[in-house]
C-alpha cells in the first residue's frame, strides 16, 4: 500500500463509522462493503479545463480559447481558497480529481490543491487519491509526478481503441497512446489503474466495440468504466441528431453492454455498479461511496456537495465562481435540504445501481410489496434476496428507480 | 320601428373566408363601435371561437345605418355557426332572417359547407346576395368566383358584390345593396306575439339569455311569456339589443331581433327553435321547424385520474348550461374506469367539447374513438340501440345490425373526381348526382354510412385533394349492414375501450392496421406486450411491443444527485399521463388510434 502523505491518520474508533478496509478486501458484490461505503467521506475537485469541447459533452468546462495558463493558476488558487472556507467535515476516505481534464494542470498545481486539503482535513489511512487523465497529456514524467505526489489511482480516458470512433467522439489522442499510458502507469506504481470507455456511437460497429473491449481487458488495468453515449441537450451531438444524424440506438447499446459484461467478466472484472467493473481489490472508493449515498465535498466550478441532509452546488460560470471566491464568499448557487425520508429515497435511487443492491429499508420494502414492485419482481428485473433488493438488469435501473419513486410509502 | 326600415340578414361563409372580419367592418362603418374599441372578430366571443376563427354560437348585433336615400335603417346581423355540426342552429338563425350574404373568398371559391348553407337559405325563402371577399389578394380570381356564384344562385355577374373586408373596400356599396335588395320583414304588428328563439346561452349573473326574432306582435319588459314547445310561462325581466354591448330597449317589436332575459337558469326551458308567445292571448300556431337536437357521434370520455370523475360530471353539467345539444350518461369501462358516454352533433362539436373540458376545467381526459348509434335487431324480435361498441349484443342472439347513413355533398376541383370516387367507394359510399359548378369545379353527391365519415374520411379527403375538396353531410336513414365488432387485446386481455364496429369486409384490414398503429403508439415497457385483434374468439392479427432493454443514465455528473432525481421525477410525471390498462401503460392518443390508421 502506498504510504499516505504525512497528515494522513486513522479515523477515531468508536464514532459509529466503519473504517476504510484494506482495499485488497474489496469485492464487487460485497454487501457489507456497499453499506459501509455509505459512511465514507470524499472530496471531489473539478478541473474544468479542456483543450476543446467534445461533441457529446455538456459538463461545466472551459476550453483553451477561454483560459490560458495564467487563468489556470488563478483557478487553482481559487479552489485552494474554497477549501480553506469549508467547514469541518471529518476524515477523507477518498479524493478525486475530475473534469474537464485534470491532467491539464501541472503536478505542482495538483500538489498545491492536495496540500490545501491536507491542511484543512485529515486523510484516512489508506486514502484513495484518484485523477482522470487524457492519454495525450501523460508522458512518463507526468505519470511519475502523480505517483510521487501521492496519487493512488489513475483513470485513463481512452474512450475507444478504434481510431474512427475516437474521431467522431472528438478525441485527440491516437490509437495506442492510452495503452502505453496504462502500461507505464502500472510500472510507475499506481495501486489501481483504470480506463474509461464510451460505447454506442451510431458509427461504432459491434465488431469495433468487441475489438476495443478485447484490447482493454488485455491491458494491465484493474478497473474499467463503460459509459453509454448519451445525447445531452445543447451539445453538438444533439444538434446533429436534431438535424437528422442517426441517434444512438438503445438496443444496440444494450447489446454492447452485454457484450462488455461477458468479455470483462470472463477476464476477471466484476460489475459493482452499472457503469463500473473492477478486479477484486480495485473497486473505486469514490465511486462506491457516491452510489452508496456517502457524503462528499465538491470544490471548483459546478461542483456539488452532499453533507448529511443537505445538497448544495457551485456556480457553473467561471467568472461568477472566481468573483465569489475572490470576494471571500462561498461560490454557491443553490442547495436543498433533505428530510429523513428524502434521504432514504435517494439512498434507494442511488443504491439500486450497485451490484450489491440496497438493504430492505422501509422504502425498499414498500416498493417491493407494491403492485409496481411485484410486476418487476415477476418480470425478473428485480430480485429480493434474503435482506436485499437487487436490480438484475442493470440497463433498466432508471426504470426501476422511476417505478419506486411512483410508489409512496403510504401505498404499502 | 317601421318594418320597412328593418333588414335582418345573416352571413354565410366558409371558415376563413372572412365572415367575422366583414361583420367587424360593418359595425365599424356604421359607427356601432369606435375603432379604438375594435377587437378583431368581435362577434366571436368564446376563446375557442377566436382561436379557430369559427363561430360556434349564433349572435345578433343591431347597427343603425343612414342610407343614401336619407333614411335611417336598423340592420340586424344574425351571425350563424359556420360548421356542418351545427346545421340545426344554422337553420334556426336563417329562419330569423329575410336575407343572407353568401360570402366567398376570391382565391378559394365556393366550399361544400357554404353551398349547403346557401341551399338551406334558398329553401327557407331568403334573398341571397352573393359577395366575393378578399379581392385584393394576389391569388384572387374574383371573376371566376363570381361566375361560380351565378351558376349556383342565378342572376348575372353584375349582381355579385366585390369587397375586401380587411381593407374596407366595397363596404358602402354592400350596405346599399342590402337596403335595396333584401326584403323588409312582413310581420303582423297587431297579431298575438310570436318570436323565434334562434339561440340561447347561459350567463353566470343573469341566467339564460335567449336570442329572439320577433315575427308578429310586441314583447315588452314585464310581459308574461310562454314557450310553446316546453309549455313554460316566464316573466320578461329585460329585453334589448346588442350593439354589440347589451342595451336594454324595454320592447322588441315585429321584425326586430334582440335578446330576452327571464332569470331562468335552466337552458332546457328555452330551447333553440321554440316559439315565444304571451301567456295571455297566446298565438294559435307556433312558428315552424322546432326539433330536438340529435347527437350523431358518440365517444367515451374518461378522466386519466379516476379521482376526477366527479369533476368531469360537474364540468359537463356546466358546459350543458350553454349547450343543450350535449348529452351524456355514465359509462363504465374495465380498461378506463368510470366516465361518460357523450353524444355530440358531429366531430367538430366533439373536439370542441373535449378541448373546453380540458382547458377550462383543467381535466386530463382519455377519449375513445368516435362511434355512431347502431340498432341491433335481436332474434327474439326486439331491438336495442347501441351507442358504444362494447354494448353490441352477442352474435349468437343478434339477427342484424342497422347503421345510420348520411347524404354527403363534396365539392372538388374536377381533376380530383377520380380520387374522390375511389375514396368514397373504399368507404362504402354510393354515388348520387354530380353537377358541374364551373368547368373546373364539381359538386358530387353520395350516400354513405356515417361511421365511415366519423373515422378519418374528412382528413383523407383533404389530404388526397391537396386540401381543395370540401364536404358537408346531413342525416338520411338507417340501413342494415354486415357489421362485426373487432376487439383488441393487450397482454391477452380484451380492452373494451378499443372495441370498434366495422364492416365485415374490412374487419381484417382494420384489425391489422389497428394493431400496427398501436404497436407504434404504445411505448416499450419493461416486458413484452402482445397486441392482438380479434373477432369473437378468432385472432385476426398480432404484433408485439418488445420489452425495453436500456433505461439508465451512464453516470451522474459531478455528484449532481438533485438533477438526476429531478430527471427521474419528470419522466415519472410523463408516465402519469398514461393510462394503466392491466399492467400495460397506454398513452392517451392510443385510444383514438382508430382515427389515425389511415395516415399511412
PDB file of C-alpha atoms in Angstrom, chain B residues 282-450:
ATOM      1  CA  UNK B 282    -101.310  33.310 -26.968  1.00  0.00           C
ATOM      2  CA  UNK B 283    -100.743  32.652 -30.647  1.00  0.00           C
ATOM      3  CA  UNK B 284    -102.533  29.633 -32.013  1.00  0.00           C
ATOM      4  CA  UNK B 285     -99.755  28.216 -34.164  1.00  0.00           C
ATOM      5  CA  UNK B 286     -96.109  28.014 -33.241  1.00  0.00           C
ATOM      6  CA  UNK B 287     -93.527  29.007 -35.816  1.00  0.00           C
ATOM      7  CA  UNK B 288     -92.477  26.009 -37.889  1.00  0.00           C
ATOM      8  CA  UNK B 289     -89.393  23.903 -37.546  1.00  0.00           C
ATOM      9  CA  UNK B 290     -88.755  23.139 -33.905  1.00  0.00           C
ATOM     10  CA  UNK B 291     -86.672  19.981 -33.469  1.00  0.00           C
ATOM     11  CA  UNK B 292     -84.804  18.355 -30.617  1.00  0.00           C
ATOM     12  CA  UNK B 293     -81.051  18.427 -31.232  1.00  0.00           C
ATOM     13  CA  UNK B 294     -79.942  14.924 -32.094  1.00  0.00           C
ATOM     14  CA  UNK B 295     -76.457  13.659 -31.307  1.00  0.00           C
ATOM     15  CA  UNK B 296     -74.869  11.819 -34.218  1.00  0.00           C
ATOM     16  CA  UNK B 297     -71.469  10.868 -32.840  1.00  0.00           C
ATOM     17  CA  UNK B 298     -70.672   9.198 -29.531  1.00  0.00           C
ATOM     18  CA  UNK B 299     -67.447   8.892 -27.628  1.00  0.00           C
ATOM     19  CA  UNK B 300     -66.429   7.771 -24.164  1.00  0.00           C
ATOM     20  CA  UNK B 301     -64.731  10.420 -22.041  1.00  0.00           C
ATOM     21  CA  UNK B 302     -62.753   9.159 -19.072  1.00  0.00           C
ATOM     22  CA  UNK B 303     -60.610  11.096 -16.615  1.00  0.00           C
ATOM     23  CA  UNK B 304     -56.998   9.901 -16.727  1.00  0.00           C
ATOM     24  CA  UNK B 305     -57.047  10.114 -12.968  1.00  0.00           C
ATOM     25  CA  UNK B 306     -60.018   8.119 -11.692  1.00  0.00           C
ATOM     26  CA  UNK B 307     -60.442  10.567  -8.813  1.00  0.00           C
ATOM     27  CA  UNK B 308     -61.517  13.240 -11.291  1.00  0.00           C
ATOM     28  CA  UNK B 309     -64.793  11.523 -12.196  1.00  0.00           C
ATOM     29  CA  UNK B 310     -66.942  13.900 -10.118  1.00  0.00           C
ATOM     30  CA  UNK B 311     -65.101  16.907 -11.500  1.00  0.00           C
ATOM     31  CA  UNK B 312     -65.807  15.652 -15.013  1.00  0.00           C
ATOM     32  CA  UNK B 313     -69.509  15.339 -14.161  1.00  0.00           C
ATOM     33  CA  UNK B 314     -69.594  18.895 -12.798  1.00  0.00           C
ATOM     34  CA  UNK B 315     -67.770  20.217 -15.849  1.00  0.00           C
ATOM     35  CA  UNK B 316     -70.197  18.506 -18.232  1.00  0.00           C
ATOM     36  CA  UNK B 317     -73.130  19.877 -16.227  1.00  0.00           C
ATOM     37  CA  UNK B 318     -71.677  23.362 -16.552  1.00  0.00           C
ATOM     38  CA  UNK B 319     -70.981  23.059 -20.270  1.00  0.00           C
ATOM     39  CA  UNK B 320     -74.515  21.895 -20.797  1.00  0.00           C
ATOM     40  CA  UNK B 321     -75.809  25.155 -19.344  1.00  0.00           C
ATOM     41  CA  UNK B 322     -74.660  26.676 -22.606  1.00  0.00           C
ATOM     42  CA  UNK B 323     -75.108  23.749 -24.914  1.00  0.00           C
ATOM     43  CA  UNK B 324     -78.376  21.885 -24.709  1.00  0.00           C
ATOM     44  CA  UNK B 325     -77.264  19.569 -27.548  1.00  0.00           C
ATOM     45  CA  UNK B 326     -74.723  17.940 -25.249  1.00  0.00           C
ATOM     46  CA  UNK B 327     -75.993  14.606 -23.891  1.00  0.00           C
ATOM     47  CA  UNK B 328     -74.129  12.232 -21.606  1.00  0.00           C
ATOM     48  CA  UNK B 329     -74.693   9.170 -19.485  1.00  0.00           C
ATOM     49  CA  UNK B 330     -72.283   7.477 -17.080  1.00  0.00           C
ATOM     50  CA  UNK B 331     -70.308   4.639 -18.611  1.00  0.00           C
ATOM     51  CA  UNK B 332     -68.022   2.078 -17.031  1.00  0.00           C
ATOM     52  CA  UNK B 333     -65.091   0.606 -18.868  1.00  0.00           C
ATOM     53  CA  UNK B 334     -62.999  -2.231 -17.498  1.00  0.00           C
ATOM     54  CA  UNK B 335     -59.963  -0.570 -19.020  1.00  0.00           C
ATOM     55  CA  UNK B 336     -60.675   3.072 -18.316  1.00  0.00           C
ATOM     56  CA  UNK B 337     -62.820   3.013 -15.201  1.00  0.00           C
ATOM     57  CA  UNK B 338     -65.701   5.431 -14.682  1.00  0.00           C
ATOM     58  CA  UNK B 339     -66.521   8.023 -17.298  1.00  0.00           C
ATOM     59  CA  UNK B 340     -69.302   9.191 -19.576  1.00  0.00           C
ATOM     60  CA  UNK B 341     -70.696   8.206 -22.928  1.00  0.00           C
ATOM     61  CA  UNK B 342     -71.150  11.569 -24.568  1.00  0.00           C
ATOM     62  CA  UNK B 343     -73.248  12.324 -27.639  1.00  0.00           C
ATOM     63  CA  UNK B 344     -72.174  15.099 -29.993  1.00  0.00           C
ATOM     64  CA  UNK B 345     -73.686  16.820 -33.003  1.00  0.00           C
ATOM     65  CA  UNK B 346     -70.597  15.968 -35.027  1.00  0.00           C
ATOM     66  CA  UNK B 347     -66.827  15.658 -34.968  1.00  0.00           C
ATOM     67  CA  UNK B 348     -66.069  19.341 -34.520  1.00  0.00           C
ATOM     68  CA  UNK B 349     -68.559  19.553 -31.694  1.00  0.00           C
ATOM     69  CA  UNK B 350     -66.808  16.585 -30.069  1.00  0.00           C
ATOM     70  CA  UNK B 351     -63.409  18.169 -30.449  1.00  0.00           C
ATOM     71  CA  UNK B 352     -64.604  21.482 -29.059  1.00  0.00           C
ATOM     72  CA  UNK B 353     -66.291  19.947 -26.029  1.00  0.00           C
ATOM     73  CA  UNK B 354     -63.260  17.867 -25.213  1.00  0.00           C
ATOM     74  CA  UNK B 355     -60.935  20.805 -25.596  1.00  0.00           C
ATOM     75  CA  UNK B 356     -63.090  23.008 -23.392  1.00  0.00           C
ATOM     76  CA  UNK B 357     -63.271  20.325 -20.705  1.00  0.00           C
ATOM     77  CA  UNK B 358     -59.503  20.041 -20.656  1.00  0.00           C
ATOM     78  CA  UNK B 359     -58.765  23.719 -20.970  1.00  0.00           C
ATOM     79  CA  UNK B 360     -61.471  25.444 -18.969  1.00  0.00           C
ATOM     80  CA  UNK B 361     -61.929  22.744 -16.357  1.00  0.00           C
ATOM     81  CA  UNK B 362     -58.336  21.546 -16.183  1.00  0.00           C
ATOM     82  CA  UNK B 363     -59.219  17.904 -16.747  1.00  0.00           C
ATOM     83  CA  UNK B 364     -56.923  15.320 -18.248  1.00  0.00           C
ATOM     84  CA  UNK B 365     -59.129  13.075 -20.380  1.00  0.00           C
ATOM     85  CA  UNK B 366     -58.947   9.910 -22.384  1.00  0.00           C
ATOM     86  CA  UNK B 367     -61.406   9.932 -25.290  1.00  0.00           C
ATOM     87  CA  UNK B 368     -62.331   6.735 -27.063  1.00  0.00           C
ATOM     88  CA  UNK B 369     -62.689   6.545 -30.826  1.00  0.00           C
ATOM     89  CA  UNK B 370     -65.965   8.067 -32.013  1.00  0.00           C
ATOM     90  CA  UNK B 371     -68.806   5.761 -32.806  1.00  0.00           C
ATOM     91  CA  UNK B 372     -72.314   6.168 -34.195  1.00  0.00           C
ATOM     92  CA  UNK B 373     -75.642   4.903 -32.897  1.00  0.00           C
ATOM     93  CA  UNK B 374     -76.384   1.405 -34.194  1.00  0.00           C
ATOM     94  CA  UNK B 375     -79.600  -0.549 -33.904  1.00  0.00           C
ATOM     95  CA  UNK B 376     -79.199  -4.246 -33.176  1.00  0.00           C
ATOM     96  CA  UNK B 377     -82.188  -6.397 -34.147  1.00  0.00           C
ATOM     97  CA  UNK B 378     -82.340  -9.469 -31.972  1.00  0.00           C
ATOM     98  CA  UNK B 379     -83.549 -12.963 -32.742  1.00  0.00           C
ATOM     99  CA  UNK B 380     -86.416 -12.568 -30.291  1.00  0.00           C
ATOM    100  CA  UNK B 381     -87.867  -9.743 -32.388  1.00  0.00           C
ATOM    101  CA  UNK B 382     -86.803  -6.917 -30.100  1.00  0.00           C
ATOM    102  CA  UNK B 383     -84.127  -4.426 -30.920  1.00  0.00           C
ATOM    103  CA  UNK B 384     -81.657  -2.357 -28.940  1.00  0.00           C
ATOM    104  CA  UNK B 385     -79.850   0.895 -29.533  1.00  0.00           C
ATOM    105  CA  UNK B 386     -76.060   0.588 -29.353  1.00  0.00           C
ATOM    106  CA  UNK B 387     -74.114   3.747 -28.619  1.00  0.00           C
ATOM    107  CA  UNK B 388     -70.952   2.002 -27.522  1.00  0.00           C
ATOM    108  CA  UNK B 389     -69.322  -0.947 -29.351  1.00  0.00           C
ATOM    109  CA  UNK B 390     -68.940  -2.810 -26.070  1.00  0.00           C
ATOM    110  CA  UNK B 391     -72.748  -2.862 -25.734  1.00  0.00           C
ATOM    111  CA  UNK B 392     -73.263  -4.720 -29.015  1.00  0.00           C
ATOM    112  CA  UNK B 393     -75.296  -7.843 -28.208  1.00  0.00           C
ATOM    113  CA  UNK B 394     -73.601 -11.180 -28.766  1.00  0.00           C
ATOM    114  CA  UNK B 395     -73.546 -12.506 -32.344  1.00  0.00           C
ATOM    115  CA  UNK B 396     -75.490 -15.554 -31.197  1.00  0.00           C
ATOM    116  CA  UNK B 397     -78.605 -13.580 -30.260  1.00  0.00           C
ATOM    117  CA  UNK B 398     -78.277 -10.960 -32.988  1.00  0.00           C
ATOM    118  CA  UNK B 399     -80.214 -11.071 -36.220  1.00  0.00           C
ATOM    119  CA  UNK B 400     -78.988  -7.930 -37.920  1.00  0.00           C
ATOM    120  CA  UNK B 401     -77.409  -4.561 -37.321  1.00  0.00           C
ATOM    121  CA  UNK B 402     -78.581  -1.265 -38.800  1.00  0.00           C
ATOM    122  CA  UNK B 403     -76.399   1.795 -39.089  1.00  0.00           C
ATOM    123  CA  UNK B 404     -77.068   5.452 -39.896  1.00  0.00           C
ATOM    124  CA  UNK B 405     -76.439   6.677 -43.442  1.00  0.00           C
ATOM    125  CA  UNK B 406     -75.886  10.289 -44.408  1.00  0.00           C
ATOM    126  CA  UNK B 407     -76.197  12.296 -47.593  1.00  0.00           C
ATOM    127  CA  UNK B 408     -72.778  13.662 -48.397  1.00  0.00           C
ATOM    128  CA  UNK B 409     -72.004  16.577 -50.664  1.00  0.00           C
ATOM    129  CA  UNK B 410     -68.434  17.072 -51.825  1.00  0.00           C
ATOM    130  CA  UNK B 411     -67.122  19.967 -53.879  1.00  0.00           C
ATOM    131  CA  UNK B 412     -63.826  19.298 -55.581  1.00  0.00           C
ATOM    132  CA  UNK B 413     -61.716  20.546 -58.447  1.00  0.00           C
ATOM    133  CA  UNK B 414     -62.603  18.374 -61.454  1.00  0.00           C
ATOM    134  CA  UNK B 415     -59.121  16.854 -61.630  1.00  0.00           C
ATOM    135  CA  UNK B 416     -59.750  15.052 -58.323  1.00  0.00           C
ATOM    136  CA  UNK B 417     -63.075  13.427 -59.283  1.00  0.00           C
ATOM    137  CA  UNK B 418     -61.421  10.046 -59.762  1.00  0.00           C
ATOM    138  CA  UNK B 419     -59.545  10.315 -56.469  1.00  0.00           C
ATOM    139  CA  UNK B 420     -62.677  11.283 -54.580  1.00  0.00           C
ATOM    140  CA  UNK B 421     -64.733   8.489 -56.145  1.00  0.00           C
ATOM    141  CA  UNK B 422     -62.117   5.940 -55.227  1.00  0.00           C
ATOM    142  CA  UNK B 423     -62.007   7.186 -51.652  1.00  0.00           C
ATOM    143  CA  UNK B 424     -65.782   7.232 -51.294  1.00  0.00           C
ATOM    144  CA  UNK B 425     -66.077   3.722 -52.678  1.00  0.00           C
ATOM    145  CA  UNK B 426     -63.477   2.440 -50.251  1.00  0.00           C
ATOM    146  CA  UNK B 427     -65.726   3.875 -47.531  1.00  0.00           C
ATOM    147  CA  UNK B 428     -68.849   2.091 -48.814  1.00  0.00           C
ATOM    148  CA  UNK B 429     -70.251   5.227 -50.421  1.00  0.00           C
ATOM    149  CA  UNK B 430     -72.882   5.097 -53.176  1.00  0.00           C
ATOM    150  CA  UNK B 431     -72.690   7.616 -55.962  1.00  0.00           C
ATOM    151  CA  UNK B 432     -75.585  10.004 -56.441  1.00  0.00           C
ATOM    152  CA  UNK B 433     -75.783  13.125 -58.579  1.00  0.00           C
ATOM    153  CA  UNK B 434     -72.881  15.071 -59.977  1.00  0.00           C
ATOM    154  CA  UNK B 435     -73.132  18.752 -61.023  1.00  0.00           C
ATOM    155  CA  UNK B 436     -70.504  20.949 -62.568  1.00  0.00           C
ATOM    156  CA  UNK B 437     -70.359  24.292 -60.754  1.00  0.00           C
ATOM    157  CA  UNK B 438     -67.996  25.520 -63.442  1.00  0.00           C
ATOM    158  CA  UNK B 439     -65.703  23.761 -65.872  1.00  0.00           C
ATOM    159  CA  UNK B 440     -63.185  23.267 -63.096  1.00  0.00           C
ATOM    160  CA  UNK B 441     -65.290  22.503 -60.058  1.00  0.00           C
ATOM    161  CA  UNK B 442     -67.734  19.736 -59.402  1.00  0.00           C
ATOM    162  CA  UNK B 443     -70.391  19.059 -56.806  1.00  0.00           C
ATOM    163  CA  UNK B 444     -70.675  15.328 -56.002  1.00  0.00           C
ATOM    164  CA  UNK B 445     -73.463  13.669 -54.030  1.00  0.00           C
ATOM    165  CA  UNK B 446     -73.172  10.378 -52.201  1.00  0.00           C
ATOM    166  CA  UNK B 447     -74.951   8.203 -49.703  1.00  0.00           C
ATOM    167  CA  UNK B 448     -72.505   6.938 -47.075  1.00  0.00           C
ATOM    168  CA  UNK B 449     -72.505   5.206 -43.698  1.00  0.00           C
ATOM    169  CA  UNK B 450     -71.919   7.869 -41.043  1.00  0.00           C
TER     170      UNK B 450
END
